[in-house]
Coordinates of C-alpha atoms in Angstrom, one line a residue:
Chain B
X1 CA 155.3 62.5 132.2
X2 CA 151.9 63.5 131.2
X3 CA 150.1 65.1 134.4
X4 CA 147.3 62.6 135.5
X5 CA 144.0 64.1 134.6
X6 CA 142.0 64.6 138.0
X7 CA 138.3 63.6 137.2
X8 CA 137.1 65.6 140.0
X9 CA 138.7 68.9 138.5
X10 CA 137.0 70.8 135.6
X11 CA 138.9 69.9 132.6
X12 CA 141.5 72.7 132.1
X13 CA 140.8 74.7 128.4
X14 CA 144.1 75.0 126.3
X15 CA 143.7 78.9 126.2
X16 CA 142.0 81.2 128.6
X17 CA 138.7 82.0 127.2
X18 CA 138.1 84.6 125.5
X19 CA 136.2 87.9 127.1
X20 CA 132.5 87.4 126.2
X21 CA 131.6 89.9 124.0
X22 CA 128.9 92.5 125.9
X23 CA 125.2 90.6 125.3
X24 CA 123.1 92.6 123.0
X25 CA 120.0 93.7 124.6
X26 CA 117.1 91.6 124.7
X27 CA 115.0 92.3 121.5
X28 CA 111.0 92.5 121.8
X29 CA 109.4 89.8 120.0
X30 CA 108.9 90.6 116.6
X31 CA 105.3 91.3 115.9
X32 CA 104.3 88.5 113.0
X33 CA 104.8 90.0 109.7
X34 CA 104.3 88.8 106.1
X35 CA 108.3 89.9 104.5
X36 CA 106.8 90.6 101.2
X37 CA 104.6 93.3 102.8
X38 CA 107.8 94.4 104.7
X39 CA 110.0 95.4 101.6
X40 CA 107.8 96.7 99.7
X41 CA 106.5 98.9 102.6
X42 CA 110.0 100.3 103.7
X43 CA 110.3 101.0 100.0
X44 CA 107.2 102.9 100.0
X45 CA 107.6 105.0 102.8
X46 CA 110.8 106.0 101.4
X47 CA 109.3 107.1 98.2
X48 CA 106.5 109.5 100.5
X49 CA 109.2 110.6 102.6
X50 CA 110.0 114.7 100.8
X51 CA 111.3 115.7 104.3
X52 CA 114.8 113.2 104.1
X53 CA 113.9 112.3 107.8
X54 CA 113.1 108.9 107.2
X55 CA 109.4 110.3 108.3
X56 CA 106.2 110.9 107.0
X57 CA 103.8 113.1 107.9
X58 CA 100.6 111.9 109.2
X59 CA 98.5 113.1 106.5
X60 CA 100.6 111.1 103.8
X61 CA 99.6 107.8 106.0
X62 CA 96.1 106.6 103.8
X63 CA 98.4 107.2 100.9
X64 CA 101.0 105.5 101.6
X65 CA 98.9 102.5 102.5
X66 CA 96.9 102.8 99.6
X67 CA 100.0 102.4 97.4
X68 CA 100.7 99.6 99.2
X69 CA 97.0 98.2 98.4
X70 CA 95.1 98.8 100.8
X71 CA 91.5 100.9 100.8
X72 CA 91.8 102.2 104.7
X73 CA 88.9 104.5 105.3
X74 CA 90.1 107.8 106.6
X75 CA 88.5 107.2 109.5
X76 CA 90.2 104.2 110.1
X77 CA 93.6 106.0 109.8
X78 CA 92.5 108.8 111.5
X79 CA 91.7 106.5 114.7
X80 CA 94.9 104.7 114.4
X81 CA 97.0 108.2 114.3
X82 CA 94.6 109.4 117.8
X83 CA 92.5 111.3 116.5
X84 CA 94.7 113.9 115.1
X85 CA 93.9 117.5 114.6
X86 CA 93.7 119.3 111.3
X87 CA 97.3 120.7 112.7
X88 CA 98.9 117.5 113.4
X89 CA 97.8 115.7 110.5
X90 CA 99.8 118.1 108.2
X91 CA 102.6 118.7 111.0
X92 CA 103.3 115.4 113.1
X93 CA 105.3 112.8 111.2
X94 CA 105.7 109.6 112.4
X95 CA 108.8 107.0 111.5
X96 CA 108.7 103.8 110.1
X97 CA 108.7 101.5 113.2
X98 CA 105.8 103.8 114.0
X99 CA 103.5 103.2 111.1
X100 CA 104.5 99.6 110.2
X101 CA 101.9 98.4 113.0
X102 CA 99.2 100.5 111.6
X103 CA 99.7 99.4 107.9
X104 CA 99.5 95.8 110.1
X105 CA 96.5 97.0 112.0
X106 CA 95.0 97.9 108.1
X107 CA 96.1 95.0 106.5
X108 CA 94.5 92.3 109.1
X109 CA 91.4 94.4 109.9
X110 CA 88.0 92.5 110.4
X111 CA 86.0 94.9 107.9
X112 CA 88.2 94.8 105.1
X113 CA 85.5 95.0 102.0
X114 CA 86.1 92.9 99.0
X115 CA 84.5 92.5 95.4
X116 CA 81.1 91.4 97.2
X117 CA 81.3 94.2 99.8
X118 CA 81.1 97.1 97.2
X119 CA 79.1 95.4 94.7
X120 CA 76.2 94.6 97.8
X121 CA 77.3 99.0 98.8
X122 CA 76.3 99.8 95.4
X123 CA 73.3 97.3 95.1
X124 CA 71.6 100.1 97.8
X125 CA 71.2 102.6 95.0
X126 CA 70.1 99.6 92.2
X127 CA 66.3 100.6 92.6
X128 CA 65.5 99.0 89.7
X129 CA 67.8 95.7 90.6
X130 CA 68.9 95.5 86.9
X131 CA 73.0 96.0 87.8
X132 CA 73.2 99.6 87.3
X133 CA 72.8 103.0 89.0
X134 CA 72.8 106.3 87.7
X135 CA 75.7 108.0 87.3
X136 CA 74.1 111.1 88.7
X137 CA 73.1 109.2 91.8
X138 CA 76.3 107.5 92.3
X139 CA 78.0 110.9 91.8
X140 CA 75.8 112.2 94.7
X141 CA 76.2 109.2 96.9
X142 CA 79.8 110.0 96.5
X143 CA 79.7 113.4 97.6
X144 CA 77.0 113.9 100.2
X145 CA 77.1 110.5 102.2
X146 CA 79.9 108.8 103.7
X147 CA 83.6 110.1 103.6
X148 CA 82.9 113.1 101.3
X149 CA 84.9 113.6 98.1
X150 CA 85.5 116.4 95.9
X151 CA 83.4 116.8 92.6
X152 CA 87.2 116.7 90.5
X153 CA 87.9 113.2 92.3
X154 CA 84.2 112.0 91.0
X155 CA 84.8 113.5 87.6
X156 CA 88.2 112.2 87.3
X157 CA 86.3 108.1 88.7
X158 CA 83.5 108.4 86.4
X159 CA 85.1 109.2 83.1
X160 CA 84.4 106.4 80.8
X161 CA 82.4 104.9 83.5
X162 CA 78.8 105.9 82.5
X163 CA 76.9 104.6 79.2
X164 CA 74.8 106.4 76.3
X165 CA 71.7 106.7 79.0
X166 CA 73.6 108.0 81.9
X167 CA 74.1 104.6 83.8
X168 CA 77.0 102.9 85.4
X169 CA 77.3 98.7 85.6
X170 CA 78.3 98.4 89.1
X171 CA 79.8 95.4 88.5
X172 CA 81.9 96.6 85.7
X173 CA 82.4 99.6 87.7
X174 CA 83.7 97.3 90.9
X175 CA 86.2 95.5 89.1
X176 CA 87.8 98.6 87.6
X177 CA 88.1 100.2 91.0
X178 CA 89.5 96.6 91.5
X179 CA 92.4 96.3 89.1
X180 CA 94.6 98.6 90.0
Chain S
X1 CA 58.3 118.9 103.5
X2 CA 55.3 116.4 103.1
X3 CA 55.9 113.3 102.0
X4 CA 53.4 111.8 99.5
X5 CA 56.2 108.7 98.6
X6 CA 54.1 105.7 100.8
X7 CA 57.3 104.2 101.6
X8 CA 58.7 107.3 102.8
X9 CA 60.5 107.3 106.3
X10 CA 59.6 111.3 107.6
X11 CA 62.5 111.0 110.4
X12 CA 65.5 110.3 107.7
X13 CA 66.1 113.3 106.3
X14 CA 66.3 112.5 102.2
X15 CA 68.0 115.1 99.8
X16 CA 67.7 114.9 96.3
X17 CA 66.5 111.8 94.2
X18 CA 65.8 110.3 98.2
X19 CA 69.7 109.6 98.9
X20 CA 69.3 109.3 102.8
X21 CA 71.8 111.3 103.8
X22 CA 71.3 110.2 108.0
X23 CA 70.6 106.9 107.4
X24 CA 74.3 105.0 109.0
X25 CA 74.0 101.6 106.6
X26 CA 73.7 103.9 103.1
X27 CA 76.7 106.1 105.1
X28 CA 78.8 102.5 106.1
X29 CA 78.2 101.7 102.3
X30 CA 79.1 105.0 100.8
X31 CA 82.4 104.9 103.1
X32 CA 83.2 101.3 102.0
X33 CA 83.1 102.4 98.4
X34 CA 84.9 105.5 98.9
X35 CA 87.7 104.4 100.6
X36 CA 88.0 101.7 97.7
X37 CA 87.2 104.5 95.1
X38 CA 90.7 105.9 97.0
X39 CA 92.7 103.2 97.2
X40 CA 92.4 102.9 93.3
X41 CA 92.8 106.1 92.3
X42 CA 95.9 106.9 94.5
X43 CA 97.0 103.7 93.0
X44 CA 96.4 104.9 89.5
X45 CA 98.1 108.4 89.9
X46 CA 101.3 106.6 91.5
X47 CA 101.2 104.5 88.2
X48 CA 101.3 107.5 86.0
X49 CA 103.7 109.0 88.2
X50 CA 106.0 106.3 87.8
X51 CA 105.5 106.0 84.3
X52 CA 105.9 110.0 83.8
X53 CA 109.2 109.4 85.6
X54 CA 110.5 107.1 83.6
X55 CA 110.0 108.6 80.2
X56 CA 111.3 111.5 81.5
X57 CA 114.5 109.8 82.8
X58 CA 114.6 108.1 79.4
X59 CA 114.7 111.3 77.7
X60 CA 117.1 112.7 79.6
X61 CA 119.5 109.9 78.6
X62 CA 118.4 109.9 75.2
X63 CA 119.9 113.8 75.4
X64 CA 122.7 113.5 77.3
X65 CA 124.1 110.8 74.7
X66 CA 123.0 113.0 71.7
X67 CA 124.6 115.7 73.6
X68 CA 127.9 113.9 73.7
X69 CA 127.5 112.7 70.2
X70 CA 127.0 116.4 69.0
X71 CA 130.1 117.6 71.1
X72 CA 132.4 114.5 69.6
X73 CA 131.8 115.7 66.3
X74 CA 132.2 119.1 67.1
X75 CA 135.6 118.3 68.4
X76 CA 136.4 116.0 65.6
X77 CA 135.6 118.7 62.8
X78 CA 136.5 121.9 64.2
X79 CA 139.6 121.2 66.3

């Protein structure tokens, strides 16, 4: 005879249950990320990475964000990385997990300048407010105001960029620096 | 020294061609630029990077298989 089910008593299980398995430690919410930007970040990173640490060093950080589109300032970078010194930037290396939220920090930033942005930066130096500067103006802007850079860099940005009379279409100019 | 421009501003200091090399808005829009200027010419080098690695690559495929070509008819004719 079938035992009587009691329907105060838990209902027995056919087989004892099985040992839960150890619970996996809580996970931190994930910060909010766009995937596309993940994959083609881990890829990137891998690419910089000469060491085969799965680090970069901090001084490879701009780049790296650059190649993944963005125009950081390197002051920007330098304030997300503390302030490094001149020692740490070539020495200290940081891992993925630790630069993801800095390429996020980039990425979402309040200043980021677009099309208008540089065409209205370069409108500063249009004193005749025709569309162009002079090359040789813009060459100094470039390397006496600002974030400095090198007279090869400004040779190697203006080639093609100035006309017959020594003037640069900043407009022209801003989409180049745009397309790539 | 003096000044004869009337809408010259004697505290910035102004180097050649008046670029005012203190003033922080011609600095913020000098940075903007620059870091733009960066961004597409780290991009652009990457590029022709790339590209340089592929050709290469391609070449050295295009040579191994002439390679093994040469070495099939070598063994083919002279063994």
């Amino acid at each position: 005879m079938a035992p009587k089910k009691d329907p105060k008593a838990p209902a027995k299980k056919a087989e004892p249950a099985p040992a839960p398995a150890p619970a996996p430690a809580p996970e931190p919410a994930p910060a909010p990320k766009a995937p596309a930007v993940d994959l083609s970040a881990i890829k990137a990173f891998g690419l910089f990475d000469r060491v085969g640490d799965n680090k970069v060093a901090y001084n490879q950080i701009a780049d790296i964000m650059r190649a993944l589109g963005q125009n950081p300032t390197n002051k920007e970078v330098n304030k997300l990385l503390g302030n490094p010194s001149a020692d740490d930037m070539a020495n200290k290396r940081v891992e993925f997990e630790g630069f993801l939220p800095m390429l996020q920090a980039i990425i979402n930033s309040p200043n980021k300048a677009g099309y208008e942005d540089y065409v209205e930066g370069l409108r500063v130096f249009d004193k005749e407010g025709n569309g162009t500067v002079m090359g040789a103006e813009l060459r100094i802007v470039l390397s006496t105001l600002g974030e400095k850079m090198t007279e090869a860099e400004i040779d190697a940005l203006m080639a093609g960029q100035e006309d017959e009379n020594g003037c640069v279409n900043y407009e022209a100019f801003v989409k180049h620096i745009m397309s790539v | 020294g003096c000044c004869q421009n009337s809408g010259c501003q004697p505290q910035k200091e102004k180097g050649i061609m008046n670029i005012p090399l203190d003033d922080p808005e011609a600095n913020r829009a000098a940075a903007k630029i620059q870091a733009g200027v960066r961004g597409h010419m780290t991009r652009k080098k990457l590029k022709l990077e790339d590209k340089d690695r592929e050709e290469r690559e391609r070449r050295n495929k295009r040579e191994r298989t002439e390679k093994s070509d040469d070495e099939i008819q070598h063994h083919f004719f002279h063994c």
